[in-house]
Coordinates of C-alpha atoms in Angstrom, one line a residue:
M1119 CA 0.0 0.0 0.0
L1120 CA 1.3 3.4 -1.0
N1121 CA 1.8 6.0 1.7
K1122 CA 1.0 9.6 1.3
P1123 CA 4.1 11.8 1.8
D1124 CA 4.2 13.8 5.0
A1125 CA 3.4 17.4 5.1
P1126 CA 6.6 19.6 5.4
A1127 CA 5.7 20.4 9.0
D1128 CA 5.6 16.8 9.9
K1129 CA 9.0 16.0 8.4
R1130 CA 11.7 15.0 10.9
E1131 CA 15.4 15.1 10.4
A1132 CA 16.7 12.1 8.5
V1133 CA 18.2 9.3 10.7
V1134 CA 21.9 8.7 10.1
I1135 CA 22.8 5.1 9.5
K1136 CA 26.5 4.2 9.5
K1137 CA 27.7 1.3 7.4
Y1138 CA 30.8 -0.5 8.7
A1139 CA 33.4 -2.6 6.8
N1140 CA 31.8 -5.8 8.0
R1141 CA 28.6 -4.6 6.2
R1142 CA 26.8 -4.0 9.5
L1143 CA 24.4 -1.1 9.7
Y1144 CA 24.3 1.1 12.8
N1145 CA 21.3 3.3 13.6
T1146 CA 22.7 6.4 15.4
E1147 CA 19.3 7.4 16.6
T1148 CA 18.6 4.2 18.5
S1149 CA 22.2 3.2 19.0
T1150 CA 21.5 -0.3 17.7
Y1151 CA 22.5 -2.4 14.7
V1152 CA 19.8 -2.8 12.1
T1153 CA 19.1 -4.9 9.0
L1154 CA 18.0 -4.1 5.5
E1155 CA 14.5 -5.2 6.6
D1156 CA 14.6 -2.8 9.4
L1157 CA 15.4 0.0 7.0
A1158 CA 12.6 -1.1 4.7
A1159 CA 10.2 -0.8 7.6
M1160 CA 11.5 2.7 8.2
V1161 CA 10.8 3.6 4.5
R1162 CA 7.2 2.2 4.8
S1163 CA 6.6 4.3 7.8
D1164 CA 7.9 7.4 6.0
R1165 CA 10.9 7.7 8.3
D1166 CA 13.8 9.1 6.2
F1167 CA 17.3 8.0 6.6
V1168 CA 20.7 8.5 5.0
V1169 CA 23.5 6.0 5.0
Y1170 CA 27.2 6.9 5.3
D1171 CA 30.3 4.8 5.2
A1172 CA 31.5 4.8 8.8
K1173 CA 35.2 5.2 7.7
T1174 CA 35.2 7.4 4.7
G1175 CA 31.9 9.3 5.2
D1176 CA 30.8 8.5 1.6
D1177 CA 27.0 8.7 1.0
L1178 CA 25.8 5.1 0.5
T1179 CA 22.1 5.8 0.6
H1180 CA 21.4 5.0 -3.1
S1181 CA 23.2 1.7 -3.0
V1182 CA 21.6 0.6 0.3
L1183 CA 18.1 1.5 -1.0
T1184 CA 18.9 -0.5 -4.2
Q1185 CA 19.9 -3.5 -2.0
I1186 CA 16.6 -3.2 -0.1
I1187 CA 14.7 -3.3 -3.4
V1188 CA 16.7 -6.4 -4.5
E1189 CA 15.9 -8.1 -1.2
Q1190 CA 12.2 -7.3 -1.4
E1191 CA 12.0 -8.6 -5.0
N1192 CA 13.8 -11.8 -3.9
R1193 CA 11.6 -12.5 -0.9
Q1194 CA 10.2 -16.0 -1.3
G1195 CA 6.5 -15.8 -1.6
G1196 CA 6.6 -12.1 -1.6
Q1197 CA 5.2 -9.6 -4.0
T1198 CA 7.4 -8.4 -6.9
L1199 CA 6.9 -5.0 -8.4
L1200 CA 9.5 -5.1 -11.2
P1201 CA 8.4 -7.3 -14.1
V1202 CA 11.1 -8.9 -16.2
P1203 CA 10.2 -6.8 -19.4
F1204 CA 10.6 -3.7 -17.3
L1205 CA 13.9 -4.8 -15.9
R1206 CA 15.2 -5.6 -19.4
Q1207 CA 14.1 -2.2 -20.8
L1208 CA 15.6 -0.4 -17.8
I1209 CA 19.0 -2.1 -18.4
R1210 CA 18.8 -0.9 -22.1
F1211 CA 18.1 2.6 -21.0
Y1212 CA 21.6 2.8 -19.3
D1213 CA 23.2 3.0 -22.7
D1214 CA 20.4 4.9 -24.4
S1215 CA 20.6 8.6 -25.2
I1216 CA 17.4 9.2 -23.2
G1217 CA 18.7 7.5 -20.2
R1218 CA 19.0 10.8 -18.4
M1219 CA 15.2 11.3 -18.7
V1220 CA 14.4 8.0 -17.0
P1221 CA 15.0 9.0 -13.3
G1222 CA 12.8 12.1 -13.6
Y1223 CA 10.1 10.2 -15.5
L1224 CA 10.0 7.4 -13.0
Q1225 CA 9.9 9.7 -10.0
F1226 CA 7.2 11.9 -11.6
S1227 CA 5.1 8.8 -12.3
L1228 CA 5.4 7.4 -8.8
E1229 CA 4.6 10.8 -7.2
N1230 CA 1.5 11.0 -9.4
L1231 CA 0.6 7.4 -8.5
V1232 CA 0.7 8.3 -4.8
K1233 CA -1.6 11.3 -5.4
E1234 CA -4.1 9.3 -7.4
Q1235 CA -3.8 6.0 -5.5
E1236 CA -7.4 6.0 -4.1
K1237 CA -8.9 6.7 -7.6
I1238 CA -6.6 4.0 -9.1
R1239 CA -7.4 1.5 -6.4
A1240 CA -11.1 2.0 -7.1
Q1241 CA -10.5 1.5 -10.8
F1242 CA -8.6 -1.7 -10.2
A1243 CA -11.3 -3.0 -7.9
T1244 CA -13.9 -2.5 -10.7
A1245 CA -11.6 -4.0 -13.3
F1246 CA -10.3 -6.9 -11.1
S1247 CA -12.5 -9.5 -12.8
N1248 CA -11.5 -8.2 -16.3
P1249 CA -7.8 -8.5 -17.0
T1250 CA -8.2 -6.6 -20.3
A1251 CA -9.8 -3.6 -18.5
A1252 CA -7.1 -3.7 -15.8
F1253 CA -4.4 -3.6 -18.5
E1254 CA -6.1 -0.6 -20.1
V1255 CA -6.0 1.2 -16.8
Y1256 CA -2.2 0.6 -16.7
Q1257 CA -1.8 2.0 -20.2
D1258 CA -4.1 5.0 -19.6
Q1259 CA -2.1 5.9 -16.4
A1260 CA 1.1 5.7 -18.3
R1261 CA -0.2 8.0 -21.0
K1262 CA -1.4 10.5 -18.4
N1263 CA 2.0 10.4 -16.7
M1264 CA 3.7 11.2 -20.0
Q1265 CA 1.3 14.0 -20.8
M1266 CA 1.8 15.5 -17.3
F1267 CA 5.6 15.1 -17.6
E1268 CA 5.5 16.9 -21.0
Q1269 CA 3.4 19.7 -19.4
A1270 CA 5.9 20.1 -16.6
L1271 CA 8.7 20.2 -19.1
S1272 CA 6.9 22.8 -21.2
M1273 CA 6.7 25.1 -18.2
W1274 CA 10.5 25.5 -18.5
S1275 CA 10.3 26.2 -22.2
P1276 CA 11.8 29.5 -23.3
F1277 CA 8.6 30.0 -25.4
T1278 CA 6.3 30.1 -22.3
G1279 CA 8.3 32.1 -19.9
V1280 CA 11.6 32.9 -18.3
P1281 CA 12.9 29.9 -16.3
G1282 CA 13.6 30.7 -12.7
T1283 CA 12.0 34.1 -12.7
G1284 CA 8.3 33.3 -12.8
K1285 CA 7.9 36.0 -15.5
M1286 CA 5.6 35.0 -18.4
R1287 CA 6.1 36.5 -21.8
T1288 CA 3.5 39.0 -22.9
E1289 CA 1.7 38.6 -26.2
G1290 CA 3.9 39.8 -29.1
E1291 CA 7.0 39.8 -27.0
K1292 CA 9.9 38.1 -28.7
P1293 CA 11.3 35.1 -26.9
A1294 CA 14.6 35.8 -25.1
A1295 CA 15.8 32.3 -25.5
K1296 CA 18.9 31.5 -27.5
A1297 CA 18.7 29.1 -30.4
G1298 CA 20.6 26.5 -28.4
E1299 CA 18.1 26.5 -25.6
A1300 CA 15.2 26.1 -28.1
S1301 CA 17.1 23.2 -29.7
E1302 CA 17.6 21.5 -26.3
I1303 CA 13.8 21.8 -25.6
T1304 CA 13.0 20.3 -29.0
E1305 CA 15.5 17.5 -28.3
L1306 CA 13.9 16.8 -24.9
K1307 CA 10.5 16.6 -26.4
A1308 CA 11.7 14.2 -29.1
Q1309 CA 13.3 12.1 -26.4
L1310 CA 10.0 12.0 -24.5
A1311 CA 8.2 10.9 -27.6
N1312 CA 10.8 8.2 -28.1
M1313 CA 10.4 7.1 -24.4
Q1314 CA 6.6 6.8 -24.9
Q1315 CA 7.1 4.6 -27.9
K1316 CA 9.3 2.3 -25.9
I1317 CA 6.8 2.3 -23.0
D1318 CA 4.0 1.3 -25.5
K1319 CA 6.2 -1.4 -26.9
L1320 CA 7.0 -2.6 -23.4
S1321 CA 3.3 -2.8 -22.6
G1322 CA 2.7 -4.8 -25.7
D1323 CA 5.3 -7.3 -24.7
N1324 CA 3.4 -8.2 -21.5

């Protein structure tokens, strides 16, 4: 079950977890050693943490979160959230020119899913007895995510305003953007279209 993000006022300072050479994880808040499952429970309860190498001070949060996902996916009899076609395509994106778009797209999609979870849950409850209808819900949500992502991107377009200033261009005013900036926006939109094609193909492989 997805959890709604806390309001800013409810946010507490992230717990510092130290990782030692023997791979043991130490919770500095509770002064106890913890496991990856303990950290997974913290994530589910919206308790943020950061992980640092106890010796070098390097930030290991990303790698530890990745380890948690691997463990969750490998739990015997547990639920898996990453289908094989998705994993294959994700690997391909590492060497793809639009790979830099993937993190933002995935984060945007998940945040939108959290916001719409009650509506989506109701849709799936209705479509539960109809696999085809359920699959259409998946596809429809993916398309909506892409449209919203494109809209968010267009807000930073030099043709709709001045990024970072909040100033919108008045009618008849010439865009202040350089040709290079316009070209980059065009390239990003082309990459989005390419990503949508790959997502549609991925859906068709299921």
